[in-house]
Each structure stands twice: as structure tokens, then as C-alpha cells.
CSV table of C-alpha atoms in Angstrom, one decimal:
chain,number,residue,atom,x,y,z
A,40,UNK,CA,-51.3,-131.3,36.4
A,41,UNK,CA,-47.8,-130.3,34.9
A,42,UNK,CA,-48.4,-127.9,31.9
A,43,UNK,CA,-48.2,-130.3,29.1
A,44,UNK,CA,-50.2,-132.9,30.7
A,45,UNK,CA,-53.5,-133.5,28.8
A,46,UNK,CA,-56.6,-134.1,31.2
A,47,UNK,CA,-57.9,-137.9,31.4
A,48,UNK,CA,-59.2,-138.4,27.8
A,49,UNK,CA,-62.1,-140.8,28.8
A,50,UNK,CA,-63.7,-137.8,30.6
A,51,UNK,CA,-64.0,-135.6,27.6
A,52,UNK,CA,-63.5,-137.4,24.3
A,53,UNK,CA,-67.0,-138.7,24.7
A,54,UNK,CA,-68.2,-135.2,25.5
A,55,UNK,CA,-70.5,-133.5,22.9
A,56,UNK,CA,-69.5,-129.6,24.2
A,57,UNK,CA,-66.4,-128.7,22.4
A,58,UNK,CA,-63.3,-128.4,25.1
A,59,UNK,CA,-60.2,-127.0,25.0
A,60,UNK,CA,-57.2,-126.6,27.0
A,61,UNK,CA,-55.0,-124.0,26.9
A,62,UNK,CA,-51.5,-122.6,28.3
A,63,UNK,CA,-51.5,-118.9,29.9
A,64,UNK,CA,-49.5,-117.9,27.3
A,65,UNK,CA,-52.5,-119.5,24.9
A,66,UNK,CA,-50.8,-122.3,23.7
A,67,UNK,CA,-53.1,-125.4,23.0
A,68,UNK,CA,-52.7,-128.1,25.3
A,69,UNK,CA,-55.4,-130.3,24.1
A,70,UNK,CA,-59.0,-130.8,22.5
A,71,UNK,CA,-61.3,-133.1,22.8
A,72,UNK,CA,-63.0,-134.8,19.0
A,73,UNK,CA,-66.0,-132.6,19.3
A,74,UNK,CA,-64.1,-129.2,19.2
A,75,UNK,CA,-62.3,-131.1,16.5
A,76,UNK,CA,-65.1,-131.7,14.3
A,77,UNK,CA,-66.7,-128.1,15.0
A,78,UNK,CA,-62.9,-126.1,14.1
A,79,UNK,CA,-62.3,-128.5,11.2
A,80,UNK,CA,-58.6,-129.1,13.0
A,81,UNK,CA,-56.7,-131.7,14.5
A,82,UNK,CA,-55.5,-132.0,18.0
A,83,UNK,CA,-52.1,-133.4,16.3
A,84,UNK,CA,-51.3,-130.2,13.8
A,85,UNK,CA,-52.1,-127.7,16.8
A,86,UNK,CA,-50.7,-128.8,19.6
A,87,UNK,CA,-48.1,-126.4,21.3
A,88,UNK,CA,-49.3,-123.7,18.6
A,89,UNK,CA,-51.2,-120.2,19.8
A,90,UNK,CA,-54.7,-120.4,19.5
A,91,UNK,CA,-54.7,-117.9,17.1
A,92,UNK,CA,-53.6,-120.3,14.5
A,93,UNK,CA,-56.6,-122.2,15.2
A,94,UNK,CA,-59.6,-119.6,15.5
A,95,UNK,CA,-59.4,-115.9,15.6
A,96,UNK,CA,-61.9,-113.4,17.1
A,97,UNK,CA,-61.9,-110.2,14.9
A,98,UNK,CA,-63.8,-108.2,16.3
A,99,UNK,CA,-62.4,-109.0,20.0
A,100,UNK,CA,-59.2,-110.8,19.5
A,101,UNK,CA,-57.1,-112.7,22.4
A,102,UNK,CA,-57.3,-109.9,24.5
A,103,UNK,CA,-60.8,-111.2,27.1
A,104,UNK,CA,-58.7,-114.5,27.2
A,105,UNK,CA,-55.3,-113.2,27.8
A,106,UNK,CA,-57.1,-110.8,30.7
A,107,UNK,CA,-59.0,-114.4,31.9
A,108,UNK,CA,-55.5,-116.5,32.3
A,109,UNK,CA,-54.0,-113.8,33.6
A,110,UNK,CA,-56.6,-112.2,36.6
A,111,UNK,CA,-58.2,-116.1,37.0
A,112,UNK,CA,-61.8,-114.6,36.2
A,113,UNK,CA,-63.9,-116.4,34.2
A,114,UNK,CA,-66.0,-115.2,31.6
A,115,UNK,CA,-68.7,-116.0,28.9
A,116,UNK,CA,-69.4,-114.6,25.5
A,117,UNK,CA,-72.5,-114.9,23.6
A,118,UNK,CA,-72.9,-115.1,19.8
A,119,UNK,CA,-69.4,-114.4,19.3
A,120,UNK,CA,-67.8,-114.9,15.7
A,121,UNK,CA,-64.8,-117.1,15.3
A,122,UNK,CA,-62.5,-117.4,11.8
A,123,UNK,CA,-61.4,-120.3,11.8
A,124,UNK,CA,-58.2,-121.5,10.8
A,125,UNK,CA,-59.8,-122.5,7.0
A,126,UNK,CA,-61.3,-119.2,6.5
A,127,UNK,CA,-65.0,-120.0,7.5
A,128,UNK,CA,-66.4,-118.2,10.0
A,129,UNK,CA,-68.7,-120.0,13.1
A,130,UNK,CA,-70.9,-118.1,15.2
A,131,UNK,CA,-70.7,-119.6,18.7
A,132,UNK,CA,-71.2,-119.0,22.6
A,133,UNK,CA,-68.3,-119.9,24.3
A,134,UNK,CA,-66.9,-120.2,28.0
A,135,UNK,CA,-63.4,-119.7,29.5
A,136,UNK,CA,-62.7,-120.8,33.1
A,137,UNK,CA,-59.1,-120.5,34.5
A,138,UNK,CA,-57.7,-123.1,36.3
A,139,UNK,CA,-54.6,-122.7,39.0
A,140,UNK,CA,-52.0,-125.5,37.7
A,141,UNK,CA,-49.2,-125.3,40.1
A,142,UNK,CA,-47.5,-122.0,38.9
A,143,UNK,CA,-49.4,-121.8,36.1
A,144,UNK,CA,-53.2,-121.0,35.1
A,145,UNK,CA,-54.6,-122.8,32.4
A,146,UNK,CA,-58.0,-122.0,30.8
A,147,UNK,CA,-60.4,-124.6,29.3
A,148,UNK,CA,-62.6,-123.6,27.0
A,149,UNK,CA,-66.2,-124.9,26.6
A,150,UNK,CA,-67.8,-123.7,22.9
A,151,UNK,CA,-71.1,-124.4,22.0
A,152,UNK,CA,-72.1,-123.8,18.3
A,153,UNK,CA,-75.1,-121.1,17.3
A,154,UNK,CA,-75.3,-121.3,13.8
A,155,UNK,CA,-77.5,-123.8,13.7
A,156,UNK,CA,-80.0,-122.3,15.9
A,157,UNK,CA,-79.6,-119.0,14.2
A,158,UNK,CA,-80.0,-120.4,10.7
A,159,UNK,CA,-83.3,-121.8,11.8
A,160,UNK,CA,-84.3,-118.9,13.2
A,161,UNK,CA,-83.3,-116.3,10.0
A,162,UNK,CA,-84.5,-119.4,7.9
A,163,UNK,CA,-87.9,-119.8,9.4
A,164,UNK,CA,-88.3,-115.7,9.6
A,165,UNK,CA,-87.7,-115.2,6.0
A,166,UNK,CA,-90.2,-118.4,5.0
A,167,UNK,CA,-92.9,-116.9,7.2
A,168,UNK,CA,-92.5,-113.8,5.1
A,169,UNK,CA,-92.5,-114.7,1.9
A,170,UNK,CA,-95.6,-116.9,2.5
A,171,UNK,CA,-97.0,-113.4,4.0
A,172,UNK,CA,-96.0,-111.6,0.6
A,173,UNK,CA,-97.3,-114.6,-1.4
A,174,UNK,CA,-100.7,-114.6,0.1
A,175,UNK,CA,-100.6,-110.6,0.2
A,176,UNK,CA,-100.0,-110.8,-4.1
A,177,UNK,CA,-102.6,-113.6,-4.4
A,178,UNK,CA,-105.5,-111.3,-3.0
A,179,UNK,CA,-104.0,-108.3,-5.1
A,180,UNK,CA,-103.8,-110.5,-7.8
A,181,UNK,CA,-107.6,-111.5,-7.7
A,182,UNK,CA,-108.1,-107.7,-7.5
A,183,UNK,CA,-106.3,-106.1,-10.0
A,184,UNK,CA,-107.0,-108.7,-12.5
A,185,UNK,CA,-110.9,-108.6,-12.1
A,186,UNK,CA,-110.8,-104.3,-13.4
A,187,UNK,CA,-108.4,-105.0,-15.8
A,188,UNK,CA,-110.0,-107.9,-17.6
A,189,UNK,CA,-113.2,-105.7,-17.6
A,190,UNK,CA,-111.2,-102.7,-19.0
A,191,UNK,CA,-109.6,-104.5,-21.9
A,192,UNK,CA,-113.5,-106.1,-22.7
A,193,UNK,CA,-114.7,-102.8,-23.1
A,194,UNK,CA,-112.0,-101.2,-25.2
A,195,UNK,CA,-112.0,-104.6,-27.3
A,196,UNK,CA,-115.7,-103.4,-28.0
A,197,UNK,CA,-115.3,-99.4,-28.2
A,198,UNK,CA,-112.9,-100.4,-30.9
A,199,UNK,CA,-115.6,-102.1,-32.7
A,200,UNK,CA,-117.8,-99.6,-32.5
A,201,UNK,CA,-115.6,-96.3,-33.6
A,202,UNK,CA,-115.9,-95.1,-36.9
A,203,UNK,CA,-112.9,-93.6,-37.3
A,204,UNK,CA,-109.7,-95.8,-38.0
A,205,UNK,CA,-107.4,-93.5,-36.2
A,206,UNK,CA,-109.2,-93.5,-33.0
A,207,UNK,CA,-108.5,-97.2,-32.8
A,208,UNK,CA,-104.7,-96.5,-32.0
A,209,UNK,CA,-106.2,-95.2,-28.4
A,210,UNK,CA,-108.1,-98.2,-27.4
A,211,UNK,CA,-105.0,-100.2,-28.5
A,212,UNK,CA,-103.3,-98.1,-26.3
A,213,UNK,CA,-105.6,-99.6,-23.5
A,214,UNK,CA,-105.5,-103.2,-24.8
A,215,UNK,CA,-101.9,-103.4,-24.7
A,216,UNK,CA,-101.5,-101.6,-21.1
A,217,UNK,CA,-104.0,-104.1,-19.6
A,218,UNK,CA,-102.3,-107.1,-20.9
A,219,UNK,CA,-99.0,-105.3,-19.4
A,220,UNK,CA,-99.8,-105.1,-16.0
A,221,UNK,CA,-101.4,-108.8,-16.6
A,222,UNK,CA,-98.5,-110.0,-17.8
A,223,UNK,CA,-96.9,-108.3,-14.7
A,224,UNK,CA,-99.4,-109.7,-12.0
A,225,UNK,CA,-98.8,-113.4,-13.6
A,226,UNK,CA,-95.0,-112.9,-13.2
A,227,UNK,CA,-95.4,-111.3,-9.7
A,228,UNK,CA,-97.4,-114.9,-8.9
A,229,UNK,CA,-94.4,-117.0,-10.2
A,230,UNK,CA,-94.5,-120.1,-11.8
A,231,UNK,CA,-98.0,-121.3,-13.1
A,232,UNK,CA,-97.0,-124.8,-13.4
A,233,UNK,CA,-95.5,-127.6,-11.3
A,234,UNK,CA,-91.6,-128.2,-11.5
A,235,UNK,CA,-90.8,-130.9,-13.7
A,236,UNK,CA,-88.3,-133.1,-11.6
A,237,UNK,CA,-85.6,-134.9,-13.2
A,238,UNK,CA,-82.3,-136.3,-12.3
A,239,UNK,CA,-79.7,-133.3,-13.4
A,240,UNK,CA,-76.2,-132.2,-12.8
A,241,UNK,CA,-76.0,-128.5,-11.1
A,242,UNK,CA,-73.0,-127.8,-13.9
A,243,UNK,CA,-75.4,-127.9,-16.5
A,244,UNK,CA,-77.7,-125.5,-15.5
A,245,UNK,CA,-74.6,-123.0,-14.9
A,246,UNK,CA,-73.3,-123.9,-18.3
A,247,UNK,CA,-76.5,-122.7,-19.8
A,248,UNK,CA,-76.9,-119.9,-17.9
A,249,UNK,CA,-72.7,-118.9,-18.5
A,250,UNK,CA,-73.6,-119.1,-22.2
A,251,UNK,CA,-76.4,-116.8,-22.2
A,252,UNK,CA,-74.6,-114.2,-20.1
A,253,UNK,CA,-71.9,-114.3,-22.5
A,254,UNK,CA,-73.9,-113.8,-25.3
A,255,UNK,CA,-76.4,-111.0,-23.6
A,256,UNK,CA,-73.5,-109.0,-22.3
A,257,UNK,CA,-70.7,-109.6,-24.7
A,258,UNK,CA,-68.1,-110.0,-22.3
A,259,UNK,CA,-68.5,-106.8,-20.6
A,260,UNK,CA,-68.0,-108.8,-17.2
A,261,UNK,CA,-65.6,-111.6,-16.8
A,262,UNK,CA,-67.3,-114.6,-16.0
A,263,UNK,CA,-65.0,-117.0,-13.5
A,264,UNK,CA,-66.1,-120.7,-13.1
A,265,UNK,CA,-65.1,-122.7,-9.9
A,266,UNK,CA,-66.6,-126.2,-10.5
A,267,UNK,CA,-66.9,-129.2,-7.5
A,268,UNK,CA,-66.9,-131.9,-10.6
A,269,UNK,CA,-67.6,-134.5,-8.0
A,270,UNK,CA,-71.1,-133.0,-7.2
A,271,UNK,CA,-73.8,-135.8,-7.4
A,272,UNK,CA,-77.1,-135.0,-9.2
A,273,UNK,CA,-80.0,-133.9,-8.0
A,274,UNK,CA,-84.0,-134.2,-8.3
A,275,UNK,CA,-84.8,-130.8,-10.2
A,276,UNK,CA,-86.4,-128.9,-12.9
A,277,UNK,CA,-83.9,-127.6,-14.9
A,278,UNK,CA,-85.7,-124.5,-16.3
A,279,UNK,CA,-86.8,-123.1,-13.3
A,280,UNK,CA,-83.2,-123.3,-11.8
A,281,UNK,CA,-81.3,-121.7,-14.5
A,282,UNK,CA,-84.2,-118.6,-14.4
A,283,UNK,CA,-83.3,-118.0,-10.9
A,284,UNK,CA,-79.5,-118.8,-11.3
A,285,UNK,CA,-79.8,-116.0,-14.5
A,286,UNK,CA,-81.7,-113.3,-12.2
A,287,UNK,CA,-79.3,-113.2,-10.2
A,288,UNK,CA,-76.3,-113.1,-12.7
A,289,UNK,CA,-78.2,-110.3,-14.8
A,290,UNK,CA,-78.3,-108.7,-11.8
A,291,UNK,CA,-74.3,-108.8,-11.1
A,292,UNK,CA,-73.9,-108.0,-14.4
A,293,UNK,CA,-75.7,-104.9,-14.8
A,294,UNK,CA,-75.0,-103.5,-11.7
A,295,UNK,CA,-71.1,-104.3,-12.6
A,296,UNK,CA,-71.9,-102.4,-15.7
A,297,UNK,CA,-73.8,-99.3,-14.7
A,298,UNK,CA,-71.1,-98.8,-12.0
A,299,UNK,CA,-68.5,-98.4,-14.5
A,300,UNK,CA,-66.4,-100.9,-13.0
A,301,UNK,CA,-63.4,-101.8,-15.0
A,302,UNK,CA,-62.2,-105.0,-13.8
A,303,UNK,CA,-65.9,-106.5,-12.9
A,304,UNK,CA,-65.8,-109.9,-12.7
A,305,UNK,CA,-68.8,-112.7,-11.3
A,306,UNK,CA,-67.7,-116.3,-10.3
A,307,UNK,CA,-70.1,-119.0,-10.6
A,308,UNK,CA,-68.6,-121.7,-8.0
A,309,UNK,CA,-69.7,-124.4,-6.8
A,310,UNK,CA,-69.6,-126.6,-3.4
A,311,UNK,CA,-71.0,-129.8,-1.3
A,312,UNK,CA,-72.0,-128.9,2.6
A,313,UNK,CA,-72.4,-131.7,4.8
A,314,UNK,CA,-74.9,-132.1,7.8
A,315,UNK,CA,-76.3,-129.3,6.4
A,316,UNK,CA,-79.7,-127.7,8.0
A,317,UNK,CA,-81.9,-126.1,5.7
A,318,UNK,CA,-85.0,-124.0,8.1
A,319,UNK,CA,-85.7,-126.8,10.7
A,320,UNK,CA,-84.4,-129.8,8.8
A,321,UNK,CA,-80.6,-131.1,8.6
A,322,UNK,CA,-79.6,-132.5,5.2
A,323,UNK,CA,-76.9,-135.2,5.1
A,324,UNK,CA,-75.8,-133.1,1.8
A,325,UNK,CA,-76.5,-130.4,-0.3
A,326,UNK,CA,-75.4,-128.6,-3.4
A,327,UNK,CA,-74.0,-124.9,-2.3
A,328,UNK,CA,-73.7,-122.5,-5.4
A,329,UNK,CA,-72.6,-119.0,-4.6
A,330,UNK,CA,-72.8,-116.5,-7.2
A,331,UNK,CA,-70.0,-113.9,-6.5
A,332,UNK,CA,-69.4,-110.2,-7.8
A,333,UNK,CA,-67.0,-107.4,-7.2
A,334,UNK,CA,-69.5,-104.7,-7.8
A,335,UNK,CA,-70.8,-101.7,-5.4
A,336,UNK,CA,-72.9,-104.0,-3.8
A,337,UNK,CA,-76.5,-103.8,-2.3
A,338,UNK,CA,-77.4,-101.0,0.4
A,339,UNK,CA,-77.7,-102.1,3.9
A,340,UNK,CA,-81.3,-100.6,4.3
A,341,UNK,CA,-82.3,-103.0,1.2
A,342,UNK,CA,-80.5,-105.8,2.3
A,343,UNK,CA,-83.2,-107.2,4.1
A,344,UNK,CA,-86.0,-107.0,1.8
A,345,UNK,CA,-84.3,-107.8,-1.6
A,346,UNK,CA,-86.5,-110.7,-2.1
A,347,UNK,CA,-89.8,-109.3,-1.9
A,348,UNK,CA,-91.4,-108.4,-5.7
A,349,UNK,CA,-91.1,-104.7,-6.8
A,350,UNK,CA,-87.9,-104.1,-4.6
A,351,UNK,CA,-85.0,-102.8,-6.6
A,352,UNK,CA,-82.2,-100.8,-6.9
A,353,UNK,CA,-82.4,-99.9,-10.7
A,354,UNK,CA,-84.6,-97.0,-11.8
A,355,UNK,CA,-86.3,-99.3,-14.4
A,356,UNK,CA,-85.9,-102.7,-12.6
A,357,UNK,CA,-89.5,-104.6,-11.8
A,358,UNK,CA,-87.9,-106.3,-7.7
A,359,UNK,CA,-89.3,-109.5,-9.5
A,360,UNK,CA,-86.1,-111.7,-10.7
A,361,UNK,CA,-84.9,-112.3,-7.0
A,362,UNK,CA,-88.7,-112.6,-6.0
A,363,UNK,CA,-88.8,-115.6,-8.7
A,364,UNK,CA,-85.7,-117.2,-8.2
A,365,UNK,CA,-86.5,-117.7,-4.2
A,366,UNK,CA,-90.0,-119.1,-4.9
A,367,UNK,CA,-87.9,-122.0,-7.8
A,368,UNK,CA,-85.4,-122.3,-4.4
A,369,UNK,CA,-88.4,-123.1,-2.2
A,370,UNK,CA,-89.9,-125.5,-4.8
A,371,UNK,CA,-86.6,-127.6,-4.1
A,372,UNK,CA,-86.5,-127.9,-0.8
A,373,UNK,CA,-83.9,-124.8,-0.8
A,374,UNK,CA,-83.5,-121.3,-0.3
A,375,UNK,CA,-80.6,-118.1,-1.2
A,376,UNK,CA,-79.3,-116.3,1.0
A,377,UNK,CA,-77.1,-112.9,0.6
A,378,UNK,CA,-75.0,-111.3,2.2
A,379,UNK,CA,-73.2,-107.7,0.7
A,380,UNK,CA,-70.5,-104.8,1.5
A,381,UNK,CA,-68.9,-102.8,-0.8
A,382,UNK,CA,-66.6,-104.6,-3.5
A,383,UNK,CA,-68.3,-108.3,-2.6
A,384,UNK,CA,-72.0,-109.6,-2.6
A,385,UNK,CA,-72.2,-113.1,-2.6
A,386,UNK,CA,-75.7,-115.0,-3.3
A,387,UNK,CA,-75.3,-118.5,-1.7
A,388,UNK,CA,-78.2,-120.8,-3.2
A,389,UNK,CA,-78.7,-124.4,-1.2
A,390,UNK,CA,-80.3,-127.1,-2.8
A,391,UNK,CA,-80.5,-130.2,-0.8
A,392,UNK,CA,-79.1,-133.7,-3.0
A,393,UNK,CA,-81.6,-135.8,-0.7
A,394,UNK,CA,-84.8,-133.8,-2.1
A,395,UNK,CA,-86.5,-137.2,-2.3
A,396,UNK,CA,-89.8,-136.2,-1.0
A,397,UNK,CA,-90.3,-133.4,-3.6
A,398,UNK,CA,-89.5,-136.2,-6.5
A,399,UNK,CA,-92.3,-138.6,-4.9
A,400,UNK,CA,-94.4,-135.4,-5.1
A,401,UNK,CA,-93.9,-134.9,-8.7
A,402,UNK,CA,-94.3,-138.2,-9.6
A,403,UNK,CA,-97.6,-138.7,-8.5
A,404,UNK,CA,-98.6,-135.7,-9.5
A,405,UNK,CA,-98.9,-133.6,-6.4
A,406,UNK,CA,-97.5,-130.1,-5.8
A,407,UNK,CA,-94.3,-129.7,-4.5
């Protein structure tokens, strides 16, 4: 095979595995349609260009590929992070196999995407943890609310029997605190009614949140809207989604204000994701809402636990805002993910457009 000659198309173009052929100097000779789809690139555009123009592996660079081509030794990498030409990141396993061709050594690279498997595992773990926490909270709520009711009732009886009205201030404190604890427990339990699913556009939700945040924080933080106006409608509970987005935006606003950052900003971004997996189910089209801020970030030791109740980075915070937001998204067959580092925190809300089962259940009065 000459250096510019492509492999037989009938052998490679029907494979579901992404396959690339590189020159010894790592210039692209060929990639099959599966590779074009995985890497979001066309052979016509990238043929003859260095593979680094197509994707890079930031943690390892191209040294391993160069070494394989020069030594003739194959290698395999597991869970490598590839930064694509369009800015997206893929987690893959890949194998590089050198092939001696005349005086030139070429590389065949086979790429196996891992994002879907890793996402399924991560989301199943998240859902299982959330269910465990919800069961624990329900048990605790039962054990807490019963004695609270007794304390409140006893305080009311005592208040009626007290001869001195000045002493009633103390019984009123008991009643008020009992009510406050009961309300806190109710908030931990999440929504107490079925979602009212109606056709809506996600931008209705975001515009309401934008208005509320502007009114509440008086322009202390810049809000930027980056919408995809082509997104279709889906079935959702507007009030629940507003509360979920508002909880995240409020957290970001407060973090930016408390850090004293002068150029604080929050981006509300909407996009569509095609053929996207949520849990173990693959959806044709998913609504993605990103809430991105340039604040101090979430401490690494808190990041895995932020959706649990009573976990908060603020002394006066209840740690319930994200728990409530996650519960609302789960009622829409979606979820919330978060990545964070200094200067960049990104919450990603994912809701399938084809959540017809939720709509049907709501129409018949069944629980979602």
C-alpha cells in the first residue's frame, strides 16, 4: 500500500468501530464513517492534516503515538480524554497498531467510546444514592414530625392555662420553632404534589428566572443569555422547573457576591443534544440547559455530595436548594450534573424532549 493509498472501503466503511489510518508523521490518511461520526469531522476536511488538528490528548500529547510509529510497538489506552477540534471532550479506549508499509510505518487507530458506559454507571450510582437518601429522609421525617406535633400541641395547651400573658411569649417561641422545623422537614421531602405537565418551551422558564434574579440581586452580577431559539416544546411542570433553575442561579449569585468578585457573570445557555443517553435509556433529542458562572468554584471534597440535603458551603445555607432541583428534574426523567473548578462552575440540566411516558402518567393521574 502506498502512503497515500486508502484501505479497501468495503472492509472498513461498514464497521461500527471508529478506525483511523495515519502516516508515520501522524498525518491523517483515512478514517471510516464511524470515526467521522464519533469525532464530528469529515475525512475531506482533515485528510493530510496532523491528527492533532482532529483531536488531542491533553494529558499525554502525541508522544505515545509518535513512539509507537517509530518503534513499531502497539499499545492500548483505557479511559483516555480526547479534546476534539470542536472543543468537546470524549472519554475513549483506543488501540494504536503500527503497520510496516514499504519504508514507511503507518498507524491504524481503533477508538471505542466510553462516555455512554461511564455515564450510565455514574447516573445509576447517582440515582441509587438519591433514592437511598430520600428513603432515609422519609423515615427521619416521620420520626421528627410526630414528636414535633406533640410539642406544639402541649405548648398550645400550656399557653391557654398560663395566668400571666407575658409568659405566653415563651410558649409562642416553642410553637414557632416547632412550625419552622416542620416546614424544614417538608422541604427536605420535596414536592408534595404530582407535577402538572403541560407543553412549554424551556425559554419561558429561563426568562422568568432571569427576571426574578435581576429583581432580587439588583444587577450585582451580570446575567448573559445564550439561547438556541430552535428548541422545541416538551411536557413539563413550569413552576417546578422555574424553582429548580432559580435555586441554582441563586447559589451562583450568592457565591459570586460573597467572593467579592467585580466581574461576576452567569451564563444561561440552551442547546439540543442528539442521541443522548440518560440513565440506561437513549433519547433521540435532549434539552440541555447550562448554568455557568465564573465564581470561586465548589470545593472538591463537597462536589460529589452537593445534591444531598443539608450539604452547603455557606454557613447560613440549608443545603436543600440543589436537592429540590435534582428531585424536580428526576420527575421530568432528567437529571442535573455539575463540574467545577476555580473560575468555572457549570451545572448541566438535561431533560428529554420525548418524555411522553411522564405526560401519559400525569394525564391518567398516575405518579411519575
